Structure formats: C-alpha cells, structure tokens
Amino acid sequence: MTVSMRAMSAGDGYRYLIGSVIVGDGPRDRSLPLVAYYAQSGTPAGRWLGSGLSAVGLAEGAEVTEDHLALLLGAGRHPVNGGKLGHAYPRYTTVAERVAARLRQLPAGVARGTADRITAEEAARPTRRAVAGYDLTFSVPKSVSAWWALADDATRRGIVEVHHAAVRDVLALMEREVAATRAGAKGPHGGVLQLDVDGLMAAAFDHWDSRAGDPQLHTHVVVSNKVRTSSDGRWRALDGRPLHAALVALSEHYNALLADGLTGRFGVDWEQRQRGRDRTPAWEIATVPQSLVEAFSQRSRRVDEATDRLVDAHRTQHGTTPGRQTVIRLRQQATLATRPAKQQHSLAALTRAWSARAREVLGFDAAWLSVAPRNGEQSRASAGPMDPRAIHGCALVVLDVVSERRATWTRWNLVAEATRQTMHLRYGSTAEREEAVAAIVASAQRQSLPITPPDLAAVPADLQRADGSSRLRPRHATRYTSRHLLDAEDRLVQRSRSRRTGLQIPPAESGAVAAVAAGLSADQHAAVDQIATSGLQVDLLVGPAGTGKTRTLAILRALWEQHHGPGSVVGLAPSAAAAAVLGEELRIPTDNTAKWLHDHTRNGRRLDSGQLLIIDEASLASTRALDLLTGHAQAVGAKVLMVGDPQQLGPVGAGGVLGLLAGSRADHPRLEQVHRFHHEWEREASLRLRDGNLNAVSAYAEHGRLHEWAPEEVLQRAHDAWRADVDAGMASMLISPSQDQVTALNQLARNHRQVSGEVEAGDAAVLHDGTAAGVGDWVITRRNARRHRTSAGRWIRNGDRWTVTQLHVDGSLTLTGNDPHGGEVTLPASYVAAHVDLGYAITTHRAQGATVDTAHCIIGPSSTRESLYVALTRGRQANHAWIADGRDGSSVLAEVLRRTGQTRSATESLAREQDRWTSTAQLIAEYETIAASAGPTPSAETARALAERRQLLHQQGDQLLRAAIAERQPWLLRIGKPPVDRGRRQQWLTHARTIALHRDRHEITSPEPLGHGPRESVPGAVKARQAARALQDLRRQGTPSTHRPPARESSRGLAW
C-alpha cells in the first residue's frame, strides 16, 4: 500500500514530525525557521494543503512554520493567533498517575501486595491519548523513485509536480467523501449525528530518500484533527473511523492518479510486477529495469557485501580470520560506509550517489533515464467513458474478487477493487477516472445484498444530506454481502444438523472408547464419544490452544477405524507442512485443503462412503472450501469433522464458518482443560486471554512475560532473547504479525549467526525479499513442489524447515531437512529466488497450530486479540510479549485485547448489523439528538420522527421486560412485586420498562436494577435520572419481593 497512515498524539506528539519527518535524523538549531534549515539540508519546507485553511487565514501552498505546528498539532489552537478552536485537547492520566492517586488514598504502611494489585488493575485499563491528527504518507512506486533519482532537473521537477497533483486530488476526495465530524447524543459507537465540515487542514512535507539512503520520493501529509462544522461553524474533532475505512481505497486512487499523470505528461507505459507471495502485484514503469529497482531496495545485502570485503581485507592484512568481536566491529563499519553521509543529504549529493550506484548495477551510464522512459505515444490516449456492458462486466469481476476475500464489504472495498481493475486504463483527468470508478461501484452495489437495515423511523429533513441519506448514519457505512455467501452458510448450518445412518458408531460399540482412551481427560473422552455416536453429517471439535485436540483425534481415529475399517479416516490442513504433521501424528493420509479441492475439481478426487474427513485448523478454511468439501461428503455419504478454535485467526478470504456453526449448536463437542503449559497460572491466563478478559494482562505482567521497548529497539531485544533460548537447546519461535518485521528479524538472526561463525561468510543466494541465504542458514520452503524429492523420498512442502548445506554457483541450494525424516534435496535457483525464505522468524498466521518450548512475540498497536492469543500460546515453557510501542506493556496489551479482528460469517454479520442499528442505545441516542435539534416547538415532521422512535422504544422495552420475566432476572426481585390495582399496575409496568431500557442501553448485568448507579457526567444522564426516579416510585409502591415471581400473570401481554 503506497499510502499509509498513523495517528499522531496531541501534546508533544508533533515533535516526532519536527525531529524526524521534517529534519531527518540529525540535530538542528531550534532558533532557525524551518525554511532556513531546509535550505541548508536540501529538503523543502512544509506547505499547507486543504480547503479548510481559509477558516484560519492560511492559504494553500503557504509555508508551514514550527510555531504553526506547535499551536495546531501540539495544543489544538489556531495556528496563526493561538486562539481557541473548540475544546482543548483532553489530557488523560497515565498509568503511573492513576496508581499514585489510588495509593495516596490508602492508609500508611499498605501491604506490597495491595500496591501490586492496584498497579496491575490500572495497567489493564486503557491509557487514552488525544489525537492531534493523522499522518498519511504518500510514496511513489519504486520504479518511479528510481527514474526520478536519475532524471535531469526538469524531468525530476515534472515527476514531483505530478506526485503533488495526485496528493492534492486524493485530499480533495477525502474532503468530499470522507471528512466529517460527529455530534448528537452518544450511541453505541459515539455521537450518532454525522455532520459535514468545511474541508481539511493539512501540512505536507516532502522527503527524497529512505532511512537506508535509497531513493524514495514520498510526502507526509499530516491532517489536523480540528475541523469546522459546516452547519453551525463550531470547531469539532475529525471523525477518524471513515478515514480508516477508506484508507486502502485512497491508496489505490493515488496510485492510479499518479500513473495517469505521469503517462499524460511523459508518455510512460506501465506493467504489473510480482512482489512475492501473499502480496498483490505492483504497477511499475515498464522500461525501468527491475534490477535497478532492486538495487535501490537492498540495503541489507549491500551491508553484507561490504562486510565480506572488509573481512577479506582483514585476512589479507593479518593472515588470520577475524574473531567475533572484530567481525561485529567490521559490520558496524560497513553499515556506516554504505549509508550516505550526513553532508550528502542535499538532493544534489544524493543524486550523484544514486547515479554512481546505477552505473555499477547496469554496467553503463543511466543518463538515458534523464528523459522519460517511454515506449511510444499510444499511452497518452485517454480510456474514455465505459459503455454499460463494460461497466456491468467489470462490476461482476470486482464482486467476485471482493467476495472471495471477505464475507461482507462496504463501498470503500468496492472502490479499492474497482480502481485496481481499471489500473491498466489511462485517463486524461481525475474527473474521468472518478466517474468510471463510481459507475462500476454503483453497479456492484446494485448487485450486492445490503445487510445494514434502513432507518427504522422517519428522519427530519434538517438531519438529511443533500442526497436524501440520513445524517444519523455515517456516509458510505452500509455493509453488503452476497446471496451466494448466505446460501453457502445456510447449507453448512443445515449439514451440521443433518444426521445420517452409517455415520455413527452404535452406543454399545462406543464403549470401546475406554479400551483405547487411556490418559484422556474427561472432556476429551466426552468429545470422542459425542462425535463417534452423533451421526451428524458435519461435526465440530472446538478447543482453546493446548487442550489436546490432536490426542483426542488420535483416539477418535482408532475408534472410527475399528468400526469402519483401515483407511476410513483422512485429514486436511491449511498447508502441506501442517498436513504432513497431522498425518504423522494421527497416522492417516493427509493433504492440504487447496490441493485436495484442486484435485477434486480437475481430476475427480473423492471421498468414500463412511469415511471420516478431519479438517484441522478449520477456522483458517474459507467458506467456499468448506461448502465444497461438506457438499461432496454429503453426496457420497462421508462425515466431516471440523477441528479448531473460532477465537484464533481466521482465513485470508471469506470465512467465519467454524464460529457460525459453533454458535448455532449449543451442544457441540468442546475441549476446555488446557494441558500444554508447564505453569498452572499460564493455563488459566491463556483462557482469559482468549476471552478478552483484562485480568489476563496482570498475570503475564506479574510473571515477567511483558517487555516494553522503543520501536527501534524491540526487534533486537526479542531476537536476543530468542537466541538465548536457542543456544540453551530449546525449540523456540520468533513471531510477528508483520511480514516486514519477520524479514527484519530474519536478517538480525542471520547477521548474528554469521558473526558467530554458524553461517559462512561470502557468497549467498539472493531471496525474493532482498535477504540472502548461505551455508549454515535456516530456511523455509514456501511453495509445494512435488517434482522435487528429497533423498528420503518426500516432496517439498510449503512450510518445511531446512538448513543450507551447500551453495552452488548458479544460485541453487542443497538443503537438509530439520526433522529426522527430512532427507536432503537440491533446489534450483529459480525456486530458491522465488520460494525460499530465511527460517528464523515467522508470521503469526504461520505460527497457528505449532507447539514449541518457548515463543517470543512482537506486539504492536495494530495487533488484535486473536493474533495475540495465538502468539502467546505456542510455547510450553514460556511465552513472551515484546511490545513495540514505548508505553507501558500492560496498557498496550489491554488495548489489544479490546481490539478484535475475529472473522465473522455473513450470517453473523447480518445479525450484528441488525442489532447495532436497532439497539436501545441507538434508538435513544437518535431520539435525544432529534429532540435537541428541534428546539421547544418541533415541526410536524420532527414530531412524527420522535413519535415513531417512542413507539419503537416502547416495543423494545416490552420485549426486554418479557425476557427479564421469562428468565427470572434477579433485578426484578429488587423492585417489588407488581400491584394488583390495575392503574398502579400499569404505572409499575411503565417504570419497569424504563429500567429495562436503561439496563439494556448501558449493558448492565448487575442484580441491582440500575447497576452501580447513574453518573451525572456520562452522556444520557437525564435518562439515567429518569430510571432512578422510576426505581424510587416502584419502591414507594411496596417492599422489594423476596419470593420468586408466579409463573404467569398477564397485563397488556406481559407475563409475570
């Protein structure tokens, strides 16, 4: 993604912008204006962008000063005169401040244990930070940076101008379609009223190079969180949620506009180039050689080569091989030598260095790139408008791609994909491209199934947008799915309820479990018996990490084969390596799911009647795959058993089936007793982690499992701890949710092993991500290759681990498997370059299902509860979290636990959308917002809108009260029995309904009718006081009941 984004904190959060983004890494004289510093360093001063600038007296293109940033981003004040812009940024207390405040309230000599408990409790609470703005970084493709770096001044200036124009046009789209603020009463997700704003205020700063000194033309655009509301002129905060939702689409739009602009101005052609596994291809300028792009993107390899030259020189000079400390010193020297010196940070100096490097790579002068590298004038032609048939066809492709990747989608998902599908077309203007994309998206929306319900009640005209849509709903927030996804999920649910003769073991025979189940825990034994005797077409085995699912399956396999015969159990897993492990552990034939389905579709591969198909890590399987597998099993009379945990990571594509089936069947087989971990506390803590229980955080903190480091240090620290475990003879895993971090960790590990002599210095095979592998390196193969066989007769699997034993002159590698049966194989250079990775660190997705002695996991601000749970449950002896945030580790983990990335099915998403927009909290917030906007004399239209919502809330209250009575909820006993008198009884029902609505709105589960009591400071306190008065009236009518209510007594349809 060539547009990335990070939130910037208020207060001193802007200082990183001044100290790093603006001025690079070097010191500067703070008394100098920024323009003077930029003139000295060669980087231009920041400039203001956005139509919102007129509200503060600034013009687009005006220079940004440090005072501007300190006022607007640091203090949230007027950037010119320091005046107020709405509310000041709130100051939130830190963990240390909250702990100190609570300790001051305790008597002297408080026990250490109490202080520790308070510290843990406060650390588990989220530490909020006021947001000053959003830093969006626009980076041109690598081929454009290479061309720009080597071009003449006029061409370079033209490239920058096109880049700037694309940035401005994306910002304009943000102002039209994304930028908004929130107001009104607080609903489930903040203020329910979305208001338009008078544009955005943004400060843009251009940069020429990466931290490694490679050419990287990019611009930081810092969008202020302060926006002026169009309707009333008040300054409010920018709503960040739409910005996050639209980010990928904005990135694709920037890419397309940049390509259009460069082709229109210079006539360049574009082509797609692969970027490695699991990444979408990138569009690059066709005539810029890939070798040049790679040369400007291989910092680590240049350091390796320079280190090797210094080591060789040391041998020649001293006649001995340098020791470990000497090699470390030489590598540091190489790192400095290959990084452009500080005095070379002017653009002129940088371009001279880049030209010299280009000559070295290409073998000739790259002056031909000074002019546009064009193939011809054909590229200049505009694509023109699309006819309806083409629009419809493109929309079908967009929907096919989007629905393959996700169970539900929004308009922004469609915009992103429509832009990708039209990237090969060149348009003469931004308006033409946006018009084409909008037409495709509109067609795709018409062919999608909306699952977000429409407004349940009338919306007054003054709360509608110009297009008639409701301001009580965020713009472009409608969520869609497809009929075929819902149908597939419905088929899966029906199959999970269907019973068939021949797919069960008679209960009498199931007693044989006892004969083969030695060592099973009670829950494992019950699961085997339940699955064996259910006769269900599709069955489940759900269990948290470490509950012994494999052991349970081994017993089930033995029992099933006793009844159905040898070979009657087969298995599938998400990868070939995982399938091989499953096959070895259960002693059954296995394959990876994608390969089996490929063979089934192409070659007629099939199951046999009576077979049991085990799908391991079923949460990682897509809806389409599970629908096909279970459909085939139903047709031939086989049974499918899905095994996994829906609270771990989900598939890359549309999924969520395991969670859907588990939720639709309350009695599904499950495992609950955790066996994996050596420490009892970790067994309990892992379950709390899985559930998002914040108490888990304090358990890991108390046992020294959380390690906080600055982002620039955390990878090294995690690596060092992992290395210590490996040196101690442990099987240890180094895990990160980010592929870029995995690459960096792999490079760290390789550097360390080179220094220690475990990896030979000298030549190495270049891998697809810019790293290299030589003799002694640990590597992983990443593509199944059945034509390549080891000396043990095994074919190469995705996920197999190896040690490099020989490097050949053509770039091929001889590898020895790291498991006892791996054998030896020589892989050709083409496979090595594309499908071999260093094998020291892995992503969290690849770690799921593995078990080792210890695990070291990188945790960042974007981690989710599911990735955290997977990462911190791999190690038997210990699991460590390395927090790359620079803040208190407990606070970061608490935030992560609140952030779920759980993959949900379309069916579940539909229900959640219905619940969200019909919830008590939403309806009350809408009512309060409409009432507040109407004033003392509402119009007839407004009165109707309020009346309809009152009726909906009345119905909602009746339903809630009925449910409370049917479930005999304890809070009813605290309000007293309903009076016999009809009039007083009606009053009782009204008050009880009010309390039920209040409890539902605030999600109160306490036996006390109002929970811990209303707080006047919270939104909705007026309604809370009404609930409190209702409770007082009820208690005045009689004493609270100490008896269970009678089974039935009706009044207006409410059974008491």
PDB file of C-alpha atoms in Angstrom, residues 513-514 517 520-533 541 552 667-672:
ATOM      1  CA  VAL A 513     -13.504 -45.819  23.829  1.00  0.00           C
ATOM      2  CA  ALA A 514     -12.494 -46.918  27.292  1.00  0.00           C
ATOM      3  CA  ALA A 517      -8.625 -43.916  25.643  1.00  0.00           C
ATOM      4  CA  LEU A 520      -7.719 -38.918  28.110  1.00  0.00           C
ATOM      5  CA  SER A 521      -9.171 -36.196  30.307  1.00  0.00           C
ATOM      6  CA  ALA A 522     -12.907 -36.190  30.978  1.00  0.00           C
ATOM      7  CA  ASP A 523     -13.662 -33.550  28.345  1.00  0.00           C
ATOM      8  CA  GLN A 524     -11.558 -35.371  25.734  1.00  0.00           C
ATOM      9  CA  HIS A 525     -13.322 -38.645  26.472  1.00  0.00           C
ATOM     10  CA  ALA A 526     -16.743 -36.981  26.227  1.00  0.00           C
ATOM     11  CA  ALA A 527     -15.821 -35.335  22.921  1.00  0.00           C
ATOM     12  CA  VAL A 528     -14.717 -38.631  21.355  1.00  0.00           C
ATOM     13  CA  ASP A 529     -17.908 -40.362  22.458  1.00  0.00           C
ATOM     14  CA  GLN A 530     -20.130 -37.495  21.273  1.00  0.00           C
ATOM     15  CA  ILE A 531     -18.531 -37.260  17.812  1.00  0.00           C
ATOM     16  CA  ALA A 532     -18.457 -41.028  17.314  1.00  0.00           C
ATOM     17  CA  THR A 533     -22.125 -41.545  18.143  1.00  0.00           C
ATOM     18  CA  LEU A 541     -14.468 -30.208  17.831  1.00  0.00           C
ATOM     19  CA  THR A 552      -8.373 -36.563  21.147  1.00  0.00           C
ATOM     20  CA  ASP A 667     -24.125 -28.814  22.484  1.00  0.00           C
ATOM     21  CA  HIS A 668     -21.186 -29.064  20.096  1.00  0.00           C
ATOM     22  CA  PRO A 669     -18.226 -31.139  21.314  1.00  0.00           C
ATOM     23  CA  ARG A 670     -15.667 -28.974  23.049  1.00  0.00           C
ATOM     24  CA  LEU A 671     -12.439 -29.248  24.998  1.00  0.00           C
ATOM     25  CA  GLU A 672     -11.894 -26.970  27.970  1.00  0.00           C
TER      26      GLU A 672
END
